[in-house]
Each structure stands twice: as C-alpha cells, then as structure tokens.
Amino acid sequence: MKLGVNIDHVATLRQARGTPYPSLPEAVAEAEAGGADGITIHLREDRRHIQDHDLFEIRQAVRVPLNLEMANDPGVLELALRARPDEACLVPERRQELTTEGGLDAAGQYDRLAPTVAALLRAGVRVSLFIEPVPEQIDAARRLGAPMIELHTGRYANLDGAARDAELARLADAAEAAHDAGLQVNAGHGLHYSNLPAFLAAVPHLDTLNIGHGIVARAVFCGLRTAVREMKALLPGEK
C-alpha cells in the first residue's frame, strides 16, 4: 500500500501571509525523505492554496509520482496537459466549501467528463475519479475508461458508532466492486492517525491512500518528514 502526501495546506500557510515561504519544493523533498510514495496537490479554480506556478515547480522538483487533483475545468485541464502530472484525480468543487465535500457525480456528468478523461489519457496521464462508494459511480468510472477511482472517505471520518460501521461496510463493498471491475482502488479525505487503523482493517484492495491535512497538522509539532514517516508506519507492511 502506498501513501500519497497532499501538501495543499503547506501552501495554505504560505498564502495566509502572501510570503514566499514555506517552500513547496522543500515540502516535497521533506515528504519524500519521510517515505512518501507520491505527492498530491489540488489546483483549485479559486487558487486558494496551490498556484499555477506551483504546479510546474513541483513537477520539476518531485522524484515520486505527482497526482494533480482538479475540477473538470477547461483552464485547469490546459495546465494539466502542459505539466503532464503522472496522475490526475477529477474532483467536484464549490467555491464556498472549506474543503472538497462529497464525491464527483461521474454518472450524472458522464458526457461532460468523457472528453476530459480522454484528453488526459491521450497525454499519458493516469486518471482517477474521486467518487462516493456507490455502484453507479463505480460503473461510470469504468465506462469512462478511468483506470482508477479514489473512494471518498470523508463521511467515514466524520461519523462514529454504528453509523461509522455502516459507512465502513459501504466502503468495503465499493472496494470489492471496483476491484472486480478491474479498477485500482485508492482512498482519501479526512483520514488521520487515529481513524486510519479501523479503515485499513475493514476495506480491502487498497492501493494508495492520499492524506494531507492530518499529516500537515502533525508536522506542526514534529516536522513534515517525521509526520510522513509516522503515517507510513501505520500502513500494512511498514515497520
């Protein structure tokens, strides 16, 4: 199992004061030194944290695969096709949200998504769809030709008790269905050091976890390299 480290909130800290620091290429290097298997960034339409120039600077600096989270937006697609990240994860966006809320409606937006998925694949970018763990979204991802999905774990992260157990069961069923459909199963959103073990115990066939806020928050106290190393230690097979 691989860990993709999302460094958006390193950029959030920079943007809070409009300073040139903290350096995102330095954050990439520290995450890689801690064992990150990939780097994830989200170039939002409102540019609230990652900026256009960051995409290209990180593309040059990164030594592990780069995953670009992006809305189905023509301007962001143009930048993605220029930068050629290793992977792109299509996500929903609403300007007023604090963070991505819910999964992409791949089934309902099939016709709008199809040209974007095709363009990215033609450019050699592996495509993932950030979706809710429901059959119709998994089927839409398969029909769109995306080789990967990323299961939205935000509901799991915000629940407890019986409701959380029910959401874990839903995620596990979705992972089974996606795996059976030949899709790579990734997951992310709201995962942190405390809620990750139960998630890992319940959900099969996971290839990559993309985790950002929890790691960056931990890094305030111990540094990014150590925070990544501690998260990696929770994954199966890690020491």
PDB file of C-alpha atoms in Angstrom:
ATOM      1  CA  MET A   1       0.000   0.000   0.000  1.00  0.00           C
ATOM      2  CA  LYS A   2       1.287   3.431  -0.988  1.00  0.00           C
ATOM      3  CA  LEU A   3       0.987   6.811   0.700  1.00  0.00           C
ATOM      4  CA  GLY A   4       0.341   9.932  -1.347  1.00  0.00           C
ATOM      5  CA  VAL A   5       1.065  13.053   0.697  1.00  0.00           C
ATOM      6  CA  ASN A   6      -1.091  16.074  -0.090  1.00  0.00           C
ATOM      7  CA  ILE A   7       0.837  19.308   0.529  1.00  0.00           C
ATOM      8  CA  ASP A   8      -2.005  21.762  -0.180  1.00  0.00           C
ATOM      9  CA  HIS A   9      -2.032  23.021   3.385  1.00  0.00           C
ATOM     10  CA  VAL A  10       1.642  23.889   3.284  1.00  0.00           C
ATOM     11  CA  ALA A  11       0.545  26.286   0.547  1.00  0.00           C
ATOM     12  CA  THR A  12      -2.386  27.412   2.722  1.00  0.00           C
ATOM     13  CA  LEU A  13       0.115  28.574   5.352  1.00  0.00           C
ATOM     14  CA  ARG A  14       2.105  30.450   2.706  1.00  0.00           C
ATOM     15  CA  GLN A  15      -0.979  32.107   1.220  1.00  0.00           C
ATOM     16  CA  ALA A  16      -2.169  33.288   4.651  1.00  0.00           C
ATOM     17  CA  ARG A  17       0.534  35.987   4.594  1.00  0.00           C
ATOM     18  CA  GLY A  18       1.403  36.088   0.903  1.00  0.00           C
ATOM     19  CA  THR A  19       5.001  35.182   1.673  1.00  0.00           C
ATOM     20  CA  PRO A  20       7.384  33.130  -0.474  1.00  0.00           C
ATOM     21  CA  TYR A  21       7.677  30.615   2.374  1.00  0.00           C
ATOM     22  CA  PRO A  22       7.160  27.831   3.278  1.00  0.00           C
ATOM     23  CA  SER A  23       8.690  26.454   0.101  1.00  0.00           C
ATOM     24  CA  LEU A  24       6.618  23.812  -1.637  1.00  0.00           C
ATOM     25  CA  PRO A  25       9.605  22.179  -3.364  1.00  0.00           C
ATOM     26  CA  GLU A  26      11.182  21.895   0.099  1.00  0.00           C
ATOM     27  CA  ALA A  27       7.949  20.342   1.379  1.00  0.00           C
ATOM     28  CA  VAL A  28       8.124  17.834  -1.468  1.00  0.00           C
ATOM     29  CA  ALA A  29      11.700  16.935  -0.520  1.00  0.00           C
ATOM     30  CA  GLU A  30      10.802  16.508   3.156  1.00  0.00           C
ATOM     31  CA  ALA A  31       7.770  14.345   2.352  1.00  0.00           C
ATOM     32  CA  GLU A  32       9.884  12.174   0.058  1.00  0.00           C
ATOM     33  CA  ALA A  33      12.554  11.871   2.747  1.00  0.00           C
ATOM     34  CA  GLY A  34       9.847  10.641   5.133  1.00  0.00           C
ATOM     35  CA  GLY A  35       8.868   7.898   2.704  1.00  0.00           C
ATOM     36  CA  ALA A  36       6.064   9.417   0.624  1.00  0.00           C
ATOM     37  CA  ASP A  37       5.256   7.228  -2.362  1.00  0.00           C
ATOM     38  CA  GLY A  38       3.608  10.127  -4.172  1.00  0.00           C
ATOM     39  CA  ILE A  39       2.827  13.829  -3.880  1.00  0.00           C
ATOM     40  CA  THR A  40      -0.690  15.184  -4.311  1.00  0.00           C
ATOM     41  CA  ILE A  41      -1.717  18.782  -4.957  1.00  0.00           C
ATOM     42  CA  HIS A  42      -5.133  20.290  -5.732  1.00  0.00           C
ATOM     43  CA  LEU A  43      -5.109  23.211  -8.171  1.00  0.00           C
ATOM     44  CA  ARG A  44      -8.485  24.683  -7.296  1.00  0.00           C
ATOM     45  CA  GLU A  45     -10.341  27.071  -9.605  1.00  0.00           C
ATOM     46  CA  ASP A  46     -10.195  29.786  -6.921  1.00  0.00           C
ATOM     47  CA  ARG A  47      -6.442  29.212  -6.367  1.00  0.00           C
ATOM     48  CA  ARG A  48      -6.896  29.363  -2.590  1.00  0.00           C
ATOM     49  CA  HIS A  49      -3.678  27.447  -1.918  1.00  0.00           C
ATOM     50  CA  ILE A  50      -1.812  25.846  -4.837  1.00  0.00           C
ATOM     51  CA  GLN A  51      -0.983  28.369  -7.593  1.00  0.00           C
ATOM     52  CA  ASP A  52      -0.291  27.792 -11.272  1.00  0.00           C
ATOM     53  CA  HIS A  53       3.458  28.248 -10.867  1.00  0.00           C
ATOM     54  CA  ASP A  54       3.469  25.719  -8.015  1.00  0.00           C
ATOM     55  CA  LEU A  55       2.278  23.007 -10.379  1.00  0.00           C
ATOM     56  CA  PHE A  56       5.255  23.499 -12.675  1.00  0.00           C
ATOM     57  CA  GLU A  57       7.804  23.989  -9.881  1.00  0.00           C
ATOM     58  CA  ILE A  58       6.630  20.840  -8.120  1.00  0.00           C
ATOM     59  CA  ARG A  59       6.606  18.926 -11.398  1.00  0.00           C
ATOM     60  CA  GLN A  60      10.300  19.738 -11.757  1.00  0.00           C
ATOM     61  CA  ALA A  61      11.152  19.009  -8.122  1.00  0.00           C
ATOM     62  CA  VAL A  62       9.253  15.804  -7.468  1.00  0.00           C
ATOM     63  CA  ARG A  63      11.000  12.422  -7.664  1.00  0.00           C
ATOM     64  CA  VAL A  64       7.953  10.280  -6.879  1.00  0.00           C
ATOM     65  CA  PRO A  65       4.691  10.253  -8.889  1.00  0.00           C
ATOM     66  CA  LEU A  66       2.749  13.529  -8.887  1.00  0.00           C
ATOM     67  CA  ASN A  67      -1.029  13.375  -8.541  1.00  0.00           C
ATOM     68  CA  LEU A  68      -2.958  16.501  -9.553  1.00  0.00           C
ATOM     69  CA  GLU A  69      -6.448  16.879  -8.110  1.00  0.00           C
ATOM     70  CA  MET A  70      -8.549  19.023 -10.416  1.00  0.00           C
ATOM     71  CA  ALA A  71     -12.090  20.031 -11.258  1.00  0.00           C
ATOM     72  CA  ASN A  72     -13.432  19.459 -14.745  1.00  0.00           C
ATOM     73  CA  ASP A  73     -12.441  22.981 -15.743  1.00  0.00           C
ATOM     74  CA  PRO A  74     -11.017  23.905 -19.180  1.00  0.00           C
ATOM     75  CA  GLY A  75      -8.369  26.237 -17.770  1.00  0.00           C
ATOM     76  CA  VAL A  76      -7.107  23.710 -15.243  1.00  0.00           C
ATOM     77  CA  LEU A  77      -7.174  20.992 -17.899  1.00  0.00           C
ATOM     78  CA  GLU A  78      -4.967  23.140 -20.137  1.00  0.00           C
ATOM     79  CA  LEU A  79      -2.434  23.495 -17.329  1.00  0.00           C
ATOM     80  CA  ALA A  80      -2.574  19.770 -16.593  1.00  0.00           C
ATOM     81  CA  LEU A  81      -1.880  18.923 -20.215  1.00  0.00           C
ATOM     82  CA  ARG A  82       1.121  21.259 -20.167  1.00  0.00           C
ATOM     83  CA  ALA A  83       2.541  19.987 -16.876  1.00  0.00           C
ATOM     84  CA  ARG A  84       1.818  16.293 -17.518  1.00  0.00           C
ATOM     85  CA  PRO A  85       1.481  15.030 -13.936  1.00  0.00           C
ATOM     86  CA  ASP A  86       1.751  11.277 -13.561  1.00  0.00           C
ATOM     87  CA  GLU A  87      -1.853  11.107 -12.376  1.00  0.00           C
ATOM     88  CA  ALA A  88      -4.900  13.365 -12.284  1.00  0.00           C
ATOM     89  CA  CYS A  89      -7.849  12.891  -9.950  1.00  0.00           C
ATOM     90  CA  LEU A  90     -11.057  14.592 -11.057  1.00  0.00           C
ATOM     91  CA  VAL A  91     -12.916  16.044  -8.085  1.00  0.00           C
ATOM     92  CA  PRO A  92     -16.004  18.221  -7.528  1.00  0.00           C
ATOM     93  CA  GLU A  93     -15.571  21.836  -6.433  1.00  0.00           C
ATOM     94  CA  ARG A  94     -17.791  24.501  -4.930  1.00  0.00           C
ATOM     95  CA  ARG A  95     -16.336  27.957  -4.296  1.00  0.00           C
ATOM     96  CA  GLN A  96     -17.879  28.341  -0.835  1.00  0.00           C
ATOM     97  CA  GLU A  97     -16.761  24.990   0.582  1.00  0.00           C
ATOM     98  CA  LEU A  98     -13.924  24.788   3.110  1.00  0.00           C
ATOM     99  CA  THR A  99     -12.699  21.547   1.567  1.00  0.00           C
ATOM    100  CA  THR A 100     -13.983  19.067  -1.007  1.00  0.00           C
ATOM    101  CA  GLU A 101     -17.390  17.900   0.140  1.00  0.00           C
ATOM    102  CA  GLY A 102     -18.639  14.632  -1.305  1.00  0.00           C
ATOM    103  CA  GLY A 103     -17.713  12.692  -4.370  1.00  0.00           C
ATOM    104  CA  LEU A 104     -17.866  13.540  -8.043  1.00  0.00           C
ATOM    105  CA  ASP A 105     -21.127  12.661  -9.795  1.00  0.00           C
ATOM    106  CA  ALA A 106     -19.442  10.705 -12.570  1.00  0.00           C
ATOM    107  CA  ALA A 107     -22.726   9.075 -13.590  1.00  0.00           C
ATOM    108  CA  GLY A 108     -24.673  12.331 -13.817  1.00  0.00           C
ATOM    109  CA  GLN A 109     -21.840  14.257 -15.507  1.00  0.00           C
ATOM    110  CA  TYR A 110     -20.719  11.446 -17.797  1.00  0.00           C
ATOM    111  CA  ASP A 111     -20.953  13.425 -21.057  1.00  0.00           C
ATOM    112  CA  ARG A 112     -19.056  16.406 -19.628  1.00  0.00           C
ATOM    113  CA  LEU A 113     -16.351  14.244 -18.084  1.00  0.00           C
ATOM    114  CA  ALA A 114     -15.707  11.967 -21.061  1.00  0.00           C
ATOM    115  CA  PRO A 115     -13.704  14.490 -23.168  1.00  0.00           C
ATOM    116  CA  THR A 116     -11.566  15.490 -20.177  1.00  0.00           C
ATOM    117  CA  VAL A 117     -10.790  11.898 -19.231  1.00  0.00           C
ATOM    118  CA  ALA A 118      -9.939  11.110 -22.857  1.00  0.00           C
ATOM    119  CA  ALA A 119      -7.646  14.145 -23.203  1.00  0.00           C
ATOM    120  CA  LEU A 120      -5.713  13.283 -20.047  1.00  0.00           C
ATOM    121  CA  LEU A 121      -5.329   9.650 -21.055  1.00  0.00           C
ATOM    122  CA  ARG A 122      -4.076  10.657 -24.511  1.00  0.00           C
ATOM    123  CA  ALA A 123      -1.448  12.811 -22.785  1.00  0.00           C
ATOM    124  CA  GLY A 124      -0.216   9.812 -20.815  1.00  0.00           C
ATOM    125  CA  VAL A 125      -1.789  10.938 -17.529  1.00  0.00           C
ATOM    126  CA  ARG A 126      -3.434   8.182 -15.488  1.00  0.00           C
ATOM    127  CA  VAL A 127      -6.907   9.273 -14.435  1.00  0.00           C
ATOM    128  CA  SER A 128      -8.755   8.718 -11.179  1.00  0.00           C
ATOM    129  CA  LEU A 129     -12.271   9.791 -10.233  1.00  0.00           C
ATOM    130  CA  PHE A 130     -12.986  10.880  -6.657  1.00  0.00           C
ATOM    131  CA  ILE A 131     -16.342   9.224  -6.014  1.00  0.00           C
ATOM    132  CA  GLU A 132     -18.785   8.120  -3.375  1.00  0.00           C
ATOM    133  CA  PRO A 133     -18.751   4.357  -2.642  1.00  0.00           C
ATOM    134  CA  VAL A 134     -21.859   3.513  -4.669  1.00  0.00           C
ATOM    135  CA  PRO A 135     -22.266   1.100  -7.618  1.00  0.00           C
ATOM    136  CA  GLU A 136     -23.468   3.610 -10.221  1.00  0.00           C
ATOM    137  CA  GLN A 137     -20.400   5.808  -9.720  1.00  0.00           C
ATOM    138  CA  ILE A 138     -18.030   2.860  -9.951  1.00  0.00           C
ATOM    139  CA  ASP A 139     -19.729   1.741 -13.157  1.00  0.00           C
ATOM    140  CA  ALA A 140     -19.496   5.267 -14.593  1.00  0.00           C
ATOM    141  CA  ALA A 141     -15.763   5.382 -13.825  1.00  0.00           C
ATOM    142  CA  ARG A 142     -15.293   2.075 -15.617  1.00  0.00           C
ATOM    143  CA  ARG A 143     -17.275   3.217 -18.657  1.00  0.00           C
ATOM    144  CA  LEU A 144     -15.335   6.483 -18.818  1.00  0.00           C
ATOM    145  CA  GLY A 145     -12.126   4.478 -19.116  1.00  0.00           C
ATOM    146  CA  ALA A 146     -10.535   5.738 -15.904  1.00  0.00           C
ATOM    147  CA  PRO A 147      -8.110   3.085 -14.625  1.00  0.00           C
ATOM    148  CA  MET A 148      -8.512   4.216 -11.003  1.00  0.00           C
ATOM    149  CA  ILE A 149     -11.030   5.507  -8.517  1.00  0.00           C
ATOM    150  CA  GLU A 150     -10.481   7.283  -5.228  1.00  0.00           C
ATOM    151  CA  LEU A 151     -13.113   6.460  -2.651  1.00  0.00           C
ATOM    152  CA  HIS A 152     -14.325   9.463  -0.676  1.00  0.00           C
ATOM    153  CA  THR A 153     -13.695   8.696   2.996  1.00  0.00           C
ATOM    154  CA  GLY A 154     -14.936  11.990   4.398  1.00  0.00           C
ATOM    155  CA  ARG A 155     -18.212  10.575   5.672  1.00  0.00           C
ATOM    156  CA  TYR A 156     -16.362   7.806   7.490  1.00  0.00           C
ATOM    157  CA  ALA A 157     -14.023  10.365   9.057  1.00  0.00           C
ATOM    158  CA  ASN A 158     -16.925  12.431  10.398  1.00  0.00           C
ATOM    159  CA  LEU A 159     -19.035   9.601  11.849  1.00  0.00           C
ATOM    160  CA  ASP A 160     -18.824   7.406  14.923  1.00  0.00           C
ATOM    161  CA  GLY A 161     -20.549   4.388  16.399  1.00  0.00           C
ATOM    162  CA  ALA A 162     -22.974   2.355  14.296  1.00  0.00           C
ATOM    163  CA  ALA A 163     -23.088   4.984  11.556  1.00  0.00           C
ATOM    164  CA  ARG A 164     -19.339   4.760  11.100  1.00  0.00           C
ATOM    165  CA  ASP A 165     -19.514   0.956  10.954  1.00  0.00           C
ATOM    166  CA  ALA A 166     -22.191   1.199   8.274  1.00  0.00           C
ATOM    167  CA  GLU A 167     -20.047   3.575   6.229  1.00  0.00           C
ATOM    168  CA  LEU A 168     -17.066   1.245   6.566  1.00  0.00           C
ATOM    169  CA  ALA A 169     -19.207  -1.595   5.220  1.00  0.00           C
ATOM    170  CA  ARG A 170     -20.266   0.594   2.291  1.00  0.00           C
ATOM    171  CA  LEU A 171     -16.631   1.466   1.544  1.00  0.00           C
ATOM    172  CA  ALA A 172     -15.607  -2.195   1.754  1.00  0.00           C
ATOM    173  CA  ASP A 173     -18.365  -3.248  -0.663  1.00  0.00           C
ATOM    174  CA  ALA A 174     -17.369  -0.498  -3.080  1.00  0.00           C
ATOM    175  CA  ALA A 175     -13.718  -1.507  -2.952  1.00  0.00           C
ATOM    176  CA  GLU A 176     -14.683  -5.096  -3.756  1.00  0.00           C
ATOM    177  CA  ALA A 177     -16.870  -3.994  -6.651  1.00  0.00           C
ATOM    178  CA  ALA A 178     -14.237  -1.664  -8.092  1.00  0.00           C
ATOM    179  CA  HIS A 179     -11.545  -4.311  -7.787  1.00  0.00           C
ATOM    180  CA  ASP A 180     -13.793  -6.833  -9.538  1.00  0.00           C
ATOM    181  CA  ALA A 181     -14.323  -4.270 -12.317  1.00  0.00           C
ATOM    182  CA  GLY A 182     -10.551  -4.050 -12.834  1.00  0.00           C
ATOM    183  CA  LEU A 183     -10.106  -0.614 -11.281  1.00  0.00           C
ATOM    184  CA  GLN A 184      -7.286   0.422  -8.991  1.00  0.00           C
ATOM    185  CA  VAL A 185      -8.744   1.383  -5.618  1.00  0.00           C
ATOM    186  CA  ASN A 186      -7.392   4.481  -3.883  1.00  0.00           C
ATOM    187  CA  ALA A 187      -8.961   6.343  -0.986  1.00  0.00           C
ATOM    188  CA  GLY A 188      -8.731   9.636   0.827  1.00  0.00           C
ATOM    189  CA  HIS A 189     -10.256  12.610   2.613  1.00  0.00           C
ATOM    190  CA  GLY A 190     -10.303  13.124   6.352  1.00  0.00           C
ATOM    191  CA  LEU A 191      -8.062  10.171   7.147  1.00  0.00           C
ATOM    192  CA  HIS A 192      -5.666  10.739  10.046  1.00  0.00           C
ATOM    193  CA  TYR A 193      -3.535   8.854  12.524  1.00  0.00           C
ATOM    194  CA  SER A 194      -6.423   7.858  14.801  1.00  0.00           C
ATOM    195  CA  ASN A 195      -9.067   6.770  12.301  1.00  0.00           C
ATOM    196  CA  LEU A 196      -6.771   5.072   9.789  1.00  0.00           C
ATOM    197  CA  PRO A 197      -6.273   1.687  11.538  1.00  0.00           C
ATOM    198  CA  ALA A 198     -10.002   0.825  11.610  1.00  0.00           C
ATOM    199  CA  PHE A 199     -10.330   1.872   7.984  1.00  0.00           C
ATOM    200  CA  LEU A 200      -7.422  -0.316   6.909  1.00  0.00           C
ATOM    201  CA  ALA A 201      -8.819  -3.285   8.828  1.00  0.00           C
ATOM    202  CA  ALA A 202     -12.186  -3.041   7.083  1.00  0.00           C
ATOM    203  CA  VAL A 203     -11.544  -2.016   3.474  1.00  0.00           C
ATOM    204  CA  PRO A 204      -9.793  -4.419   1.046  1.00  0.00           C
ATOM    205  CA  HIS A 205      -7.852  -3.958  -2.193  1.00  0.00           C
ATOM    206  CA  LEU A 206      -6.442  -0.535  -1.337  1.00  0.00           C
ATOM    207  CA  ASP A 207      -3.538   0.600  -3.487  1.00  0.00           C
ATOM    208  CA  THR A 208      -2.909   4.215  -2.457  1.00  0.00           C
ATOM    209  CA  LEU A 209      -4.107   6.475   0.346  1.00  0.00           C
ATOM    210  CA  ASN A 210      -3.956  10.227  -0.278  1.00  0.00           C
ATOM    211  CA  ILE A 211      -3.665  12.068   3.032  1.00  0.00           C
ATOM    212  CA  GLY A 212      -2.860  15.727   3.591  1.00  0.00           C
ATOM    213  CA  HIS A 213      -4.419  17.755   6.367  1.00  0.00           C
ATOM    214  CA  GLY A 214      -3.740  15.203   9.112  1.00  0.00           C
ATOM    215  CA  ILE A 215      -0.091  14.935   8.127  1.00  0.00           C
ATOM    216  CA  VAL A 216       0.478  18.689   7.812  1.00  0.00           C
ATOM    217  CA  ALA A 217      -1.260  19.252  11.162  1.00  0.00           C
ATOM    218  CA  ARG A 218       1.008  16.688  12.815  1.00  0.00           C
ATOM    219  CA  ALA A 219       4.025  18.290  11.132  1.00  0.00           C
ATOM    220  CA  VAL A 220       3.446  21.478  13.152  1.00  0.00           C
ATOM    221  CA  PHE A 221       4.747  19.562  16.169  1.00  0.00           C
ATOM    222  CA  CYS A 222       7.308  17.151  14.732  1.00  0.00           C
ATOM    223  CA  GLY A 223       8.195  18.251  11.206  1.00  0.00           C
ATOM    224  CA  LEU A 224       6.921  17.032   7.863  1.00  0.00           C
ATOM    225  CA  ARG A 225       9.498  14.287   7.398  1.00  0.00           C
ATOM    226  CA  THR A 226       8.652  12.700  10.745  1.00  0.00           C
ATOM    227  CA  ALA A 227       4.897  13.148  10.254  1.00  0.00           C
ATOM    228  CA  VAL A 228       5.066  11.286   6.942  1.00  0.00           C
ATOM    229  CA  ARG A 229       7.222   8.574   8.467  1.00  0.00           C
ATOM    230  CA  GLU A 230       4.709   8.089  11.298  1.00  0.00           C
ATOM    231  CA  MET A 231       1.818   7.792   8.836  1.00  0.00           C
ATOM    232  CA  LYS A 232       3.754   5.332   6.696  1.00  0.00           C
ATOM    233  CA  ALA A 233       4.357   3.191   9.780  1.00  0.00           C
ATOM    234  CA  LEU A 234       0.598   2.622  10.043  1.00  0.00           C
ATOM    235  CA  LEU A 235       0.346   1.067   6.595  1.00  0.00           C
ATOM    236  CA  PRO A 236       0.477  -2.708   6.057  1.00  0.00           C
ATOM    237  CA  GLY A 237       3.993  -3.976   5.548  1.00  0.00           C
ATOM    238  CA  GLU A 238       5.672  -0.906   7.005  1.00  0.00           C
ATOM    239  CA  LYS A 239       7.959  -1.073  10.021  1.00  0.00           C
TER     240      LYS A 239
END
